[in-house]
Each structure stands twice: as C-alpha cells, then as structure tokens.
JSON list of C-alpha atoms in Angstrom, two decimals:
[
{"chain": "A", "resi": 12, "resn": "MET", "atom": "CA", "xyz": [0.00, 0.00, 0.00]},
{"chain": "A", "resi": 13, "resn": "LYS", "atom": "CA", "xyz": [1.20, 3.52, -0.79]},
{"chain": "A", "resi": 14, "resn": "LYS", "atom": "CA", "xyz": [0.36, 6.80, 0.92]},
{"chain": "A", "resi": 15, "resn": "LEU", "atom": "CA", "xyz": [-0.82, 9.81, -1.10]},
{"chain": "A", "resi": 16, "resn": "THR", "atom": "CA", "xyz": [-0.91, 13.28, 0.45]},
{"chain": "A", "resi": 17, "resn": "VAL", "atom": "CA", "xyz": [-3.18, 15.83, -1.24]},
{"chain": "A", "resi": 18, "resn": "LEU", "atom": "CA", "xyz": [-2.69, 19.48, -0.29]},
{"chain": "A", "resi": 19, "resn": "ILE", "atom": "CA", "xyz": [-5.34, 21.87, -1.58]},
{"chain": "A", "resi": 20, "resn": "ARG", "atom": "CA", "xyz": [-5.09, 25.58, -0.89]},
{"chain": "A", "resi": 21, "resn": "ALA", "atom": "CA", "xyz": [-7.72, 27.95, -2.22]},
{"chain": "A", "resi": 22, "resn": "GLU", "atom": "CA", "xyz": [-7.99, 31.70, -1.76]},
{"chain": "A", "resi": 23, "resn": "MET", "atom": "CA", "xyz": [-11.38, 33.29, -2.22]},
{"chain": "A", "resi": 24, "resn": "GLU", "atom": "CA", "xyz": [-12.52, 36.91, -2.23]},
{"chain": "A", "resi": 25, "resn": "ILE", "atom": "CA", "xyz": [-15.72, 36.88, -0.21]},
{"chain": "A", "resi": 26, "resn": "PRO", "atom": "CA", "xyz": [-18.38, 39.53, 0.57]},
{"chain": "A", "resi": 27, "resn": "ASP", "atom": "CA", "xyz": [-18.12, 41.34, 3.89]},
{"chain": "A", "resi": 28, "resn": "ASP", "atom": "CA", "xyz": [-21.38, 39.80, 5.17]},
{"chain": "A", "resi": 29, "resn": "TRP", "atom": "CA", "xyz": [-20.00, 36.24, 5.06]},
{"chain": "A", "resi": 30, "resn": "GLU", "atom": "CA", "xyz": [-18.86, 35.31, 8.57]},
{"chain": "A", "resi": 31, "resn": "PHE", "atom": "CA", "xyz": [-16.33, 32.92, 10.06]},
{"chain": "A", "resi": 32, "resn": "VAL", "atom": "CA", "xyz": [-18.06, 31.22, 13.01]},
{"chain": "A", "resi": 33, "resn": "GLU", "atom": "CA", "xyz": [-17.90, 28.18, 15.24]},
{"chain": "A", "resi": 34, "resn": "HIS", "atom": "CA", "xyz": [-20.73, 25.77, 14.48]},
{"chain": "A", "resi": 35, "resn": "PRO", "atom": "CA", "xyz": [-22.47, 24.20, 17.52]},
{"chain": "A", "resi": 36, "resn": "SER", "atom": "CA", "xyz": [-20.71, 20.93, 16.58]},
{"chain": "A", "resi": 37, "resn": "GLY", "atom": "CA", "xyz": [-17.40, 22.62, 17.42]},
{"chain": "A", "resi": 38, "resn": "ILE", "atom": "CA", "xyz": [-15.97, 23.06, 13.92]},
{"chain": "A", "resi": 39, "resn": "GLU", "atom": "CA", "xyz": [-15.05, 26.42, 12.43]},
{"chain": "A", "resi": 40, "resn": "VAL", "atom": "CA", "xyz": [-17.09, 27.19, 9.32]},
{"chain": "A", "resi": 41, "resn": "LEU", "atom": "CA", "xyz": [-18.14, 29.95, 6.98]},
{"chain": "A", "resi": 42, "resn": "LYS", "atom": "CA", "xyz": [-21.65, 31.31, 7.58]},
{"chain": "A", "resi": 43, "resn": "ILE", "atom": "CA", "xyz": [-23.59, 32.69, 4.63]},
{"chain": "A", "resi": 44, "resn": "GLY", "atom": "CA", "xyz": [-27.04, 33.86, 5.67]},
{"chain": "A", "resi": 45, "resn": "ASP", "atom": "CA", "xyz": [-28.65, 30.92, 7.49]},
{"chain": "A", "resi": 46, "resn": "SER", "atom": "CA", "xyz": [-26.28, 28.32, 5.96]},
{"chain": "A", "resi": 47, "resn": "TYR", "atom": "CA", "xyz": [-23.06, 26.92, 7.41]},
{"chain": "A", "resi": 48, "resn": "ILE", "atom": "CA", "xyz": [-20.34, 26.04, 4.89]},
{"chain": "A", "resi": 49, "resn": "ASP", "atom": "CA", "xyz": [-17.52, 23.57, 5.50]},
{"chain": "A", "resi": 50, "resn": "PHE", "atom": "CA", "xyz": [-14.96, 22.46, 2.93]},
{"chain": "A", "resi": 51, "resn": "ASP", "atom": "CA", "xyz": [-14.17, 18.86, 2.17]},
{"chain": "A", "resi": 52, "resn": "ILE", "atom": "CA", "xyz": [-12.34, 16.80, -0.43]},
{"chain": "A", "resi": 53, "resn": "ALA", "atom": "CA", "xyz": [-14.48, 16.03, -3.49]},
{"chain": "A", "resi": 54, "resn": "PRO", "atom": "CA", "xyz": [-12.80, 13.70, -5.99]},
{"chain": "A", "resi": 55, "resn": "LEU", "atom": "CA", "xyz": [-13.80, 14.30, -9.61]},
{"chain": "A", "resi": 56, "resn": "CYS", "atom": "CA", "xyz": [-13.27, 11.81, -12.43]},
{"chain": "A", "resi": 57, "resn": "THR", "atom": "CA", "xyz": [-13.56, 11.36, -16.18]},
{"chain": "A", "resi": 58, "resn": "THR", "atom": "CA", "xyz": [-13.00, 8.53, -18.65]},
{"chain": "A", "resi": 59, "resn": "SER", "atom": "CA", "xyz": [-12.25, 10.98, -21.47]},
{"chain": "A", "resi": 60, "resn": "GLU", "atom": "CA", "xyz": [-8.74, 11.74, -22.68]},
{"chain": "A", "resi": 61, "resn": "SER", "atom": "CA", "xyz": [-9.96, 14.95, -24.33]},
{"chain": "A", "resi": 62, "resn": "PRO", "atom": "CA", "xyz": [-8.38, 18.25, -23.20]},
{"chain": "A", "resi": 63, "resn": "ASP", "atom": "CA", "xyz": [-11.96, 19.51, -22.79]},
{"chain": "A", "resi": 64, "resn": "ALA", "atom": "CA", "xyz": [-13.04, 16.49, -20.71]},
{"chain": "A", "resi": 65, "resn": "ASN", "atom": "CA", "xyz": [-16.03, 16.84, -18.41]},
{"chain": "A", "resi": 66, "resn": "TRP", "atom": "CA", "xyz": [-14.97, 16.10, -14.81]},
{"chain": "A", "resi": 67, "resn": "SER", "atom": "CA", "xyz": [-17.66, 15.12, -12.31]},
{"chain": "A", "resi": 68, "resn": "ASP", "atom": "CA", "xyz": [-18.49, 13.17, -9.17]},
{"chain": "A", "resi": 69, "resn": "THR", "atom": "CA", "xyz": [-21.34, 11.26, -10.82]},
{"chain": "A", "resi": 70, "resn": "ASP", "atom": "CA", "xyz": [-19.53, 7.89, -10.69]},
{"chain": "A", "resi": 71, "resn": "ILE", "atom": "CA", "xyz": [-20.66, 7.33, -7.12]},
{"chain": "A", "resi": 72, "resn": "ASP", "atom": "CA", "xyz": [-19.01, 3.92, -6.75]},
{"chain": "A", "resi": 73, "resn": "LEU", "atom": "CA", "xyz": [-15.61, 5.27, -7.80]},
{"chain": "A", "resi": 74, "resn": "VAL", "atom": "CA", "xyz": [-15.95, 8.40, -5.65]},
{"chain": "A", "resi": 75, "resn": "GLU", "atom": "CA", "xyz": [-16.86, 6.22, -2.64]},
{"chain": "A", "resi": 76, "resn": "ARG", "atom": "CA", "xyz": [-13.84, 3.96, -3.30]},
{"chain": "A", "resi": 77, "resn": "VAL", "atom": "CA", "xyz": [-11.56, 7.02, -3.27]},
{"chain": "A", "resi": 78, "resn": "LEU", "atom": "CA", "xyz": [-13.18, 8.53, -0.15]},
{"chain": "A", "resi": 79, "resn": "GLU", "atom": "CA", "xyz": [-12.90, 5.22, 1.72]},
{"chain": "A", "resi": 80, "resn": "THR", "atom": "CA", "xyz": [-9.10, 5.56, 1.50]},
{"chain": "A", "resi": 81, "resn": "VAL", "atom": "CA", "xyz": [-9.06, 8.89, 3.38]},
{"chain": "A", "resi": 82, "resn": "THR", "atom": "CA", "xyz": [-7.50, 8.29, 6.79]},
{"chain": "A", "resi": 83, "resn": "GLY", "atom": "CA", "xyz": [-7.33, 11.91, 7.93]},
{"chain": "A", "resi": 84, "resn": "LEU", "atom": "CA", "xyz": [-8.64, 15.29, 6.86]},
{"chain": "A", "resi": 85, "resn": "ASP", "atom": "CA", "xyz": [-7.91, 18.74, 8.24]},
{"chain": "A", "resi": 86, "resn": "THR", "atom": "CA", "xyz": [-9.57, 21.96, 7.13]},
{"chain": "A", "resi": 87, "resn": "GLU", "atom": "CA", "xyz": [-8.19, 25.33, 8.18]},
{"chain": "A", "resi": 88, "resn": "LEU", "atom": "CA", "xyz": [-10.13, 28.53, 7.51]},
{"chain": "A", "resi": 89, "resn": "GLU", "atom": "CA", "xyz": [-8.72, 32.02, 7.93]},
{"chain": "A", "resi": 90, "resn": "ILE", "atom": "CA", "xyz": [-10.22, 35.37, 7.00]},
{"chain": "A", "resi": 91, "resn": "THR", "atom": "CA", "xyz": [-7.93, 38.33, 6.40]},
{"chain": "A", "resi": 92, "resn": "TYR", "atom": "CA", "xyz": [-9.25, 41.80, 5.78]},
{"chain": "A", "resi": 93, "resn": "GLN", "atom": "CA", "xyz": [-7.93, 43.80, 2.84]},
{"chain": "A", "resi": 94, "resn": "GLN", "atom": "CA", "xyz": [-7.63, 47.52, 3.16]}
]
C-alpha cells in the first residue's frame, strides 16, 4: 500500500457579510445567511482523454472507493481583511 498526500489551498474573495463562526458541533465554518459552509475533499473523475473532458463526481461507486481511503482530513479557515 502507498500513501498519497493531497494538499489543496484555495484563496477566495468573499463579501463582507460572510462570517467565520464556530458551528455548535465545534468546527469552524463559513456562515452565509442561514447556511453553514464547511470544505471537504471532493474527488472528480472522467474517462475521457480529451483536453476539454467533463470532470464530475457522478460515478458514485468510484468516488466512494476514493473517499474510503481517506484516513485523515484537516480543514483550516482564515479570514484576512484587505484595506
């Protein structure tokens, strides 16, 4: 068995009314209106070799196989204010 480490870093410019809050479950999330947003890994796949291939998570069996291999996941959210 091999170990694969996936590091995903995304920067987003968000409206001022989106908040960074602690959900009652104890995790830190983004709050947009009445909705709580957390970020997770979402594997996408295609069978096409075309440069314009359509990538999706519609192959549920394959997506579940990939997600079953995840042994740890850490999400870190930070809001910085631009002036």
